[in-house]
PDB file of C-alpha atoms in Angstrom:
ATOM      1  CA  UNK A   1      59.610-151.152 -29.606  1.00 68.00           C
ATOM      2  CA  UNK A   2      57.222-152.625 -26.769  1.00 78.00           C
ATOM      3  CA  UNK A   3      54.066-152.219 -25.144  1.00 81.00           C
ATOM      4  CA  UNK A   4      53.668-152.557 -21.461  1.00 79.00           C
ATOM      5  CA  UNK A   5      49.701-152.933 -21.325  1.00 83.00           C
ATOM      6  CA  UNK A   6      46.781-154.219 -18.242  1.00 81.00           C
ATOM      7  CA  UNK A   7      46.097-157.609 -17.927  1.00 80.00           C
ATOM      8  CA  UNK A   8      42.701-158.043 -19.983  1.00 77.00           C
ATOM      9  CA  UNK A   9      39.760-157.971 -18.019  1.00 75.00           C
ATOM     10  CA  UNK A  10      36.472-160.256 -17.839  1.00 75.00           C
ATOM     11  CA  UNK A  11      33.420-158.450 -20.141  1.00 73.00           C
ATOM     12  CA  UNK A  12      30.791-157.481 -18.584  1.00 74.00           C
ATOM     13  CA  UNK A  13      28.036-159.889 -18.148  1.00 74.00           C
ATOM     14  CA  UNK A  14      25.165-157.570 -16.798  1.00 75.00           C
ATOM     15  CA  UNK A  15      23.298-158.282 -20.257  1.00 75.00           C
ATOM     16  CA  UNK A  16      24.173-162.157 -20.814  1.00 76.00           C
ATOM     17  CA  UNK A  17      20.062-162.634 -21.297  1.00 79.00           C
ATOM     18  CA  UNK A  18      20.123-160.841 -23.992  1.00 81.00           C
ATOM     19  CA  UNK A  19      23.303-161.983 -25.778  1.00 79.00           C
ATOM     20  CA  UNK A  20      22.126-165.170 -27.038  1.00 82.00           C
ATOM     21  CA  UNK A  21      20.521-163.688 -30.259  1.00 85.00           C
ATOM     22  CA  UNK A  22      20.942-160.444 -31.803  1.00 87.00           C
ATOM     23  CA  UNK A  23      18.436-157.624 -32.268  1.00 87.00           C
ATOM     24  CA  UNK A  24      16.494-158.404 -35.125  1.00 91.00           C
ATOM     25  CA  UNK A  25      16.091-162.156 -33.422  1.00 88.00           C
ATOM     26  CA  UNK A  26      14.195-160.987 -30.832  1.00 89.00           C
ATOM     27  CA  UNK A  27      12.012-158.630 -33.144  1.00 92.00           C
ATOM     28  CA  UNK A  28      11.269-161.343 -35.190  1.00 91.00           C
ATOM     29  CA  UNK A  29      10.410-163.858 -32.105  1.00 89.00           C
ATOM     30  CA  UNK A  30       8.172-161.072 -30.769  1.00 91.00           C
ATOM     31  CA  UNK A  31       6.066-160.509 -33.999  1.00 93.00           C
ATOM     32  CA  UNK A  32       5.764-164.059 -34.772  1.00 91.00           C
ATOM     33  CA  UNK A  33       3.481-164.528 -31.755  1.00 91.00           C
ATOM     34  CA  UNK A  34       1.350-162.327 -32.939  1.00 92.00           C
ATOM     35  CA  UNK A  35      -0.136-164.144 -36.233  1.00 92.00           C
ATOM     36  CA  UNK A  36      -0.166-167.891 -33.515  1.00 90.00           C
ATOM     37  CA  UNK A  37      -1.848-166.126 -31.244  1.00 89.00           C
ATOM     38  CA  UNK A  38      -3.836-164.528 -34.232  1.00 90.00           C
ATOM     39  CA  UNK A  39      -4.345-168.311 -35.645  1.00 89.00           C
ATOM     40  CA  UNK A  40      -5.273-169.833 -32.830  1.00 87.00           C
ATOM     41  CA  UNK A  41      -7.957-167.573 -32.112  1.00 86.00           C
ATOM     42  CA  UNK A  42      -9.170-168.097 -35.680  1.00 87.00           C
ATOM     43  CA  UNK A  43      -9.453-171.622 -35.618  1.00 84.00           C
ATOM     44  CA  UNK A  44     -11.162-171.242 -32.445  1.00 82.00           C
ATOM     45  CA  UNK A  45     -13.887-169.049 -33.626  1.00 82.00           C
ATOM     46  CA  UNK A  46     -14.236-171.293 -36.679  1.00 81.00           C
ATOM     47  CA  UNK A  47     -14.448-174.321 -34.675  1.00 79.00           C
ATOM     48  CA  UNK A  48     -17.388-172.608 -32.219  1.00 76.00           C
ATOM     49  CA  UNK A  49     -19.043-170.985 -35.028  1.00 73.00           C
ATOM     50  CA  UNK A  50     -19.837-174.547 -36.633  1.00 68.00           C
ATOM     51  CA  UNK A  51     -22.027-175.050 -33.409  1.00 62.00           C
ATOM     52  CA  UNK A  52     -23.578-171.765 -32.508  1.00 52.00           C
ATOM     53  CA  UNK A  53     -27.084-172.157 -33.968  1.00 49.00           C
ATOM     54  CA  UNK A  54     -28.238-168.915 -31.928  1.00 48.00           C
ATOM     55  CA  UNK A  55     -27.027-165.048 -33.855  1.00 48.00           C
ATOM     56  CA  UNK A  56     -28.372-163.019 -31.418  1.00 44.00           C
ATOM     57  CA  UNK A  57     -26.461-164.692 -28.082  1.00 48.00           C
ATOM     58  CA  UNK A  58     -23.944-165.147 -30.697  1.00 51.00           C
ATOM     59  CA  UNK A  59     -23.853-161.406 -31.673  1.00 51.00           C
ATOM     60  CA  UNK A  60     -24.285-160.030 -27.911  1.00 52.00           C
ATOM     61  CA  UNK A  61     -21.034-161.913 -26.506  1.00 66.00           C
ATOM     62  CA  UNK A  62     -18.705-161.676 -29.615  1.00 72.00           C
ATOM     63  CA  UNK A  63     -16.284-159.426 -28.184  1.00 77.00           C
ATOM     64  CA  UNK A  64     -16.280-160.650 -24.700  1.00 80.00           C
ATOM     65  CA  UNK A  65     -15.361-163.952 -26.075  1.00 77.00           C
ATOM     66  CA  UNK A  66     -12.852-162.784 -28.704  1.00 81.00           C
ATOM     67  CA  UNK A  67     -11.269-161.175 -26.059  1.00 84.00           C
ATOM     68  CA  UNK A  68     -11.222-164.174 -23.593  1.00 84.00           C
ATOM     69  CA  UNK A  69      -9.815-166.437 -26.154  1.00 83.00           C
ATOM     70  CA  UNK A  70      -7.840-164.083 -27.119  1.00 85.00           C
ATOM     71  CA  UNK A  71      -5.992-163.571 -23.747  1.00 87.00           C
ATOM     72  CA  UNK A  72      -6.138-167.864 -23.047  1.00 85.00           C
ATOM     73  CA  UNK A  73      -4.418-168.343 -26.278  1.00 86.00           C
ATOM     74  CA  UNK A  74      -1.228-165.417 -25.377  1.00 88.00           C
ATOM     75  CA  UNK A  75      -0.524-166.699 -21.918  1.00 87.00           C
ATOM     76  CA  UNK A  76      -0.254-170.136 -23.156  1.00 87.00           C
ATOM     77  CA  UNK A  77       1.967-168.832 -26.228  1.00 88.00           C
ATOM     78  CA  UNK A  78       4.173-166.926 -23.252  1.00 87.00           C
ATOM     79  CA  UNK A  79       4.237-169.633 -21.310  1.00 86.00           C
ATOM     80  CA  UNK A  80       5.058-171.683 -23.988  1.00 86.00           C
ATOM     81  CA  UNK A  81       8.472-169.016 -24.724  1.00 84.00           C
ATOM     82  CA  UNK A  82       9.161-168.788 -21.243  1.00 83.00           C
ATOM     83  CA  UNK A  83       9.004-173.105 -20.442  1.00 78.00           C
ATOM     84  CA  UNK A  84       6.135-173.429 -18.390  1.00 78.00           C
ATOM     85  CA  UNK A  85       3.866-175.090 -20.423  1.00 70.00           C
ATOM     86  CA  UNK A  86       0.218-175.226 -20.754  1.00 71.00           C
ATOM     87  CA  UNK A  87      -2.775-176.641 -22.472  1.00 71.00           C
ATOM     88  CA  UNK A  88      -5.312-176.130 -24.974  1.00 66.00           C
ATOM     89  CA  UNK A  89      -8.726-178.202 -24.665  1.00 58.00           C
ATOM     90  CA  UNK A  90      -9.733-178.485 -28.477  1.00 64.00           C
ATOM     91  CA  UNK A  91      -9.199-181.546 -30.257  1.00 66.00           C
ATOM     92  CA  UNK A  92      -8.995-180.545 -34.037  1.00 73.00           C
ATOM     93  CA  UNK A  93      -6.076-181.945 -35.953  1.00 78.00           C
ATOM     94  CA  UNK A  94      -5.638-178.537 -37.767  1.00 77.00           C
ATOM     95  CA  UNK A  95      -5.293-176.949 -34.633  1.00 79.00           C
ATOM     96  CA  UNK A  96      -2.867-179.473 -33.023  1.00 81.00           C
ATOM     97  CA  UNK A  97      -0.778-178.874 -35.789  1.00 86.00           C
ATOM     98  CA  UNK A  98      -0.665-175.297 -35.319  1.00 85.00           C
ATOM     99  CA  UNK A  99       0.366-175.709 -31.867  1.00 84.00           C
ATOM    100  CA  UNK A 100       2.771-178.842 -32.405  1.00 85.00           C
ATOM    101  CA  UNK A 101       4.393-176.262 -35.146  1.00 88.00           C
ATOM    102  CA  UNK A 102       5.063-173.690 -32.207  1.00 88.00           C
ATOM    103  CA  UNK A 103       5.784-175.727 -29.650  1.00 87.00           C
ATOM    104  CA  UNK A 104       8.640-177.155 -31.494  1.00 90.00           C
ATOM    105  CA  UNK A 105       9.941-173.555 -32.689  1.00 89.00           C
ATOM    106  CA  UNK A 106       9.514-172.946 -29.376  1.00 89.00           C
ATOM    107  CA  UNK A 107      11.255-175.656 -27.605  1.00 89.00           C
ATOM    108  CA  UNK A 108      14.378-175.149 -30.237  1.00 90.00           C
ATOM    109  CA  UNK A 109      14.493-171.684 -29.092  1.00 89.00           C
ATOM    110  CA  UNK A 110      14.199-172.208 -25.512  1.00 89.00           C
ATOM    111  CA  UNK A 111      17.013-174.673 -26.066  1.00 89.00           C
ATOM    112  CA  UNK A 112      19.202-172.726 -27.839  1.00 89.00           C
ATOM    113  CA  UNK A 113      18.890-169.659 -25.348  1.00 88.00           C
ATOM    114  CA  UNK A 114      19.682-171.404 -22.154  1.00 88.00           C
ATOM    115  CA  UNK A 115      22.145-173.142 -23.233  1.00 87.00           C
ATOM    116  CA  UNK A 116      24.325-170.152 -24.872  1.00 86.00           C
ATOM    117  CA  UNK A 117      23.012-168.093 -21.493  1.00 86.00           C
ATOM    118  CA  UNK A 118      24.716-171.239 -19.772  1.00 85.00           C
ATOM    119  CA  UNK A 119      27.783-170.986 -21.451  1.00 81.00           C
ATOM    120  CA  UNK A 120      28.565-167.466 -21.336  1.00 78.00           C
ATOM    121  CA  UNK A 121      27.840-167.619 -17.667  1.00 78.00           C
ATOM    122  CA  UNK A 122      30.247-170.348 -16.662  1.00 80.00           C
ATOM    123  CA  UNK A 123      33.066-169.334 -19.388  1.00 77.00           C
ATOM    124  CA  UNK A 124      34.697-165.890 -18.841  1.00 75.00           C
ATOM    125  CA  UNK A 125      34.910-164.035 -22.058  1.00 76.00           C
ATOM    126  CA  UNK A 126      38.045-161.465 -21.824  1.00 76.00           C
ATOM    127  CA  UNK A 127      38.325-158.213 -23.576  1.00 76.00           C
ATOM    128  CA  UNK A 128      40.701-158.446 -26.511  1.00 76.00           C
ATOM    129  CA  UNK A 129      43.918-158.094 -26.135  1.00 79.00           C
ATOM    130  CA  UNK A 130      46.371-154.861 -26.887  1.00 82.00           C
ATOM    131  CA  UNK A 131      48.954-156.468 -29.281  1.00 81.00           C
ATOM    132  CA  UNK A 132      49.764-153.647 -31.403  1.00 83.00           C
ATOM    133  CA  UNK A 133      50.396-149.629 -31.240  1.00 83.00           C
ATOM    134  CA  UNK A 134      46.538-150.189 -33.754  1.00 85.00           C
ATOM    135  CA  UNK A 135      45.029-151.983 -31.386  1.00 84.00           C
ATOM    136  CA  UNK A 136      45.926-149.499 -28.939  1.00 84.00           C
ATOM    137  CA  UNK A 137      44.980-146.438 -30.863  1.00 84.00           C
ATOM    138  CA  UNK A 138      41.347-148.225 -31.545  1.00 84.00           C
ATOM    139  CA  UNK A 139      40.721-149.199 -27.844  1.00 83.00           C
ATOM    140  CA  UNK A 140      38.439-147.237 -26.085  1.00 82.00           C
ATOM    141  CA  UNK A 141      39.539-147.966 -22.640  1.00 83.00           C
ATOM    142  CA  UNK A 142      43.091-147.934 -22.675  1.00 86.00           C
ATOM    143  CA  UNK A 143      45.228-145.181 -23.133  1.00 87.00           C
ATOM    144  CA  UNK A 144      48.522-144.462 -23.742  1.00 86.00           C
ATOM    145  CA  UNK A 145      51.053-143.015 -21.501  1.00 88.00           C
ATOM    146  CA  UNK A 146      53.946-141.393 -21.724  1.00 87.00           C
ATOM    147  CA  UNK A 147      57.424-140.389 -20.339  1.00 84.00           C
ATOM    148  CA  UNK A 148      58.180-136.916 -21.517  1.00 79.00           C
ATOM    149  CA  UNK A 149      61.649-137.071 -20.266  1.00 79.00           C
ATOM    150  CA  UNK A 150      62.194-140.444 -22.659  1.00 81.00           C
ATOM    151  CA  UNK A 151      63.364-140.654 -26.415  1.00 81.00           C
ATOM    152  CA  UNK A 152      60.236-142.391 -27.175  1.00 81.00           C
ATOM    153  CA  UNK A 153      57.997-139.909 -25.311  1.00 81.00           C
ATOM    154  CA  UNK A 154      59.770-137.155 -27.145  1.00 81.00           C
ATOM    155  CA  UNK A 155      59.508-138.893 -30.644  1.00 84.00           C
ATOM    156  CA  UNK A 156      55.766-139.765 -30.253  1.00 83.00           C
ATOM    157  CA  UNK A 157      55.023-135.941 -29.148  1.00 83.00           C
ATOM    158  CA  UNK A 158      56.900-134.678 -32.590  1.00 84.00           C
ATOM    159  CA  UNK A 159      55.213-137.185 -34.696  1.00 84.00           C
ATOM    160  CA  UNK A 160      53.484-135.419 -37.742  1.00 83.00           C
ATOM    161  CA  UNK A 161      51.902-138.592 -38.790  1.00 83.00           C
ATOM    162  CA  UNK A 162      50.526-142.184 -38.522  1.00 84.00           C
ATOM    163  CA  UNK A 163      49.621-143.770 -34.972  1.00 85.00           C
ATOM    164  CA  UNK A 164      52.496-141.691 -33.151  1.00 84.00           C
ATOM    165  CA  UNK A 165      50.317-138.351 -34.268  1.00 86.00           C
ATOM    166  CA  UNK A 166      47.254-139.853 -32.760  1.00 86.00           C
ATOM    167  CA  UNK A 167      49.186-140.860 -29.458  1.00 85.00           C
ATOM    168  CA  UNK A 168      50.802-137.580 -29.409  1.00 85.00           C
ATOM    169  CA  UNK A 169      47.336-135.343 -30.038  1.00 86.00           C
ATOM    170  CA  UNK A 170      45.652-137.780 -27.480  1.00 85.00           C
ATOM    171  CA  UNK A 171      48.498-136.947 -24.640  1.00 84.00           C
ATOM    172  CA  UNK A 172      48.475-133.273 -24.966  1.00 84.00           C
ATOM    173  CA  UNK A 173      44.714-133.361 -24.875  1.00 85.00           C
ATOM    174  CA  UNK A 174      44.716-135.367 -21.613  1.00 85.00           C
ATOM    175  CA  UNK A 175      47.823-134.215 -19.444  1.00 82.00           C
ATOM    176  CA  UNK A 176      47.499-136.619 -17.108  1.00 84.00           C
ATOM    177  CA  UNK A 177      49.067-139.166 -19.737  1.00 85.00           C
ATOM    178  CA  UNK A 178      52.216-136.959 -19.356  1.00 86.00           C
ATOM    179  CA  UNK A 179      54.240-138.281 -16.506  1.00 85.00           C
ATOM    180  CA  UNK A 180      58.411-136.799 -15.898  1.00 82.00           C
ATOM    181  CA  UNK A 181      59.534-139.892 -13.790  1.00 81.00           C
ATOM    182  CA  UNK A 182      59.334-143.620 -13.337  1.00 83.00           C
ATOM    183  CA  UNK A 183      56.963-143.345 -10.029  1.00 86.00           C
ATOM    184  CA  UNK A 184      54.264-141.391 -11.630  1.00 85.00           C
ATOM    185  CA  UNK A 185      54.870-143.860 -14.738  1.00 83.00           C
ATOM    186  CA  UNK A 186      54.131-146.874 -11.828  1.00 87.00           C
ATOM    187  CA  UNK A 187      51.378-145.236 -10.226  1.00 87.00           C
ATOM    188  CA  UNK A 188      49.795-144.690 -14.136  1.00 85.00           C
ATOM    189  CA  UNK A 189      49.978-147.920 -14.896  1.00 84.00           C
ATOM    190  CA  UNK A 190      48.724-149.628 -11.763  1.00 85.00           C
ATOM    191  CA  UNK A 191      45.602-147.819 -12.550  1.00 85.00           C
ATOM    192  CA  UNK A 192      44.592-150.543 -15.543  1.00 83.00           C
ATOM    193  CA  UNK A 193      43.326-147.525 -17.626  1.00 86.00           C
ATOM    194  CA  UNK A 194      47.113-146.964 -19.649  1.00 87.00           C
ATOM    195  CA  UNK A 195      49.592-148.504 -21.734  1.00 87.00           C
ATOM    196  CA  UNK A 196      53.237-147.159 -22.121  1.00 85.00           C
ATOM    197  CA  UNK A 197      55.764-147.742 -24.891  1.00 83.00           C
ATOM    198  CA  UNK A 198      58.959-148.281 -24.645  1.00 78.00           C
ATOM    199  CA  UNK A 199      62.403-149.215 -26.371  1.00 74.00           C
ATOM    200  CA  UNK A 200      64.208-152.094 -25.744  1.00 67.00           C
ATOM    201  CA  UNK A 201      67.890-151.006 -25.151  1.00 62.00           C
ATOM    202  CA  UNK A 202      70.614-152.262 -27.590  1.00 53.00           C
ATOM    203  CA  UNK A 203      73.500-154.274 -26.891  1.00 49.00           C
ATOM    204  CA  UNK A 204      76.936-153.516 -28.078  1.00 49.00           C
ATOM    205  CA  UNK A 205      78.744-156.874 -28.571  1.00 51.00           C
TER     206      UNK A 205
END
């Protein structure tokens, strides 16, 4: 018994950007810029706090500075994801090292995304292929069609169990995968959307 089935088509590549990691990834890349960014401002208030000498100017523009540094430090943590670069003005070794730590995660994952993006752009990826009456019953695209005027279309339709129950439920559900001759059979198939089995015929020697 055989399967005439489509030619496999190319997947989809709307959503290549976001193929290159998987869910959680991209969770985890998008809290862990929240504790740098968090960091950075740290350091940054320690490092001014060592040289403010006046409280009350100190007091008055607290959160208007928090929130300036704040904002600097993000964009150049974005920019940072998203390869444009930046820079940072202090000179402290602990916070080079915080940055030299990020911008190396950084670069590894910038890396790593564009060049699986690449890939998947430039190599066609095809939908797997219907080898098997299971693979067809699991496929979620193509259906099965068949000749009620056939032995095999007939057989499938009594079927009380296994695959040839599921084909047979599926085609009295859907009528359309009924056909009674060979040119609705052609036009079915010509669609893409539907497989149809078949017997090959035996030879009497």
């Amino acid at each position: 018994m055989k399967l005439i089935v489509p030619r496999p088509e190319e997947e989809n590549r709307l959503f290549a950007f976001i193929g290159p990691f998987q869910p959680l990834v991209w969770l985890l890349i998008f809290i862990s810029i929240f504790p740098v960014i968090g960091a950075m401002t740290f350091f940054t208030w320690l490092y001014k706090h060592l040289h403010w000498n006046n409280d009350a100017s100190r007091g008055n523009n607290s959160i208007r500075w928090f929130t300036t540094i704040s904002s600097s430090h993000m964009i150049y943590v974005i920019n940072t994801l998203t390869n444009q670069g930046g820079r940072e003005a202090f000179d402290r070794l602990s916070f080079r090292v915080l940055t030299g730590v990020w911008v190396l995660c950084a670069m590894v994952l910038v890396n790593c995304y564009t060049g699986i993006v690449t890939s998947s752009l430039t190599t066609p990826k095809m939908k797997p292929t219907i080898n098997s009456f299971e693979d067809l019953a699991a496929s979620k695209d193509i259906r099965i069609v068949l000749r009620s005027d056939t032995s095999m279309g007939d057989q499938i339709l009594r079927a009380t169990s296994g695959v040839y129950k599921v084909f047979g439920d599926q085609a009295r559900r859907y009528p359309n995968q009924l056909v009674d001759n060979p040119f609705k059979l052609t036009t079915a198939l010509q669609t893409g959307r539907y497989a149809y089995p078949y017997e090959l015929p035996l030879l009497k020697i």
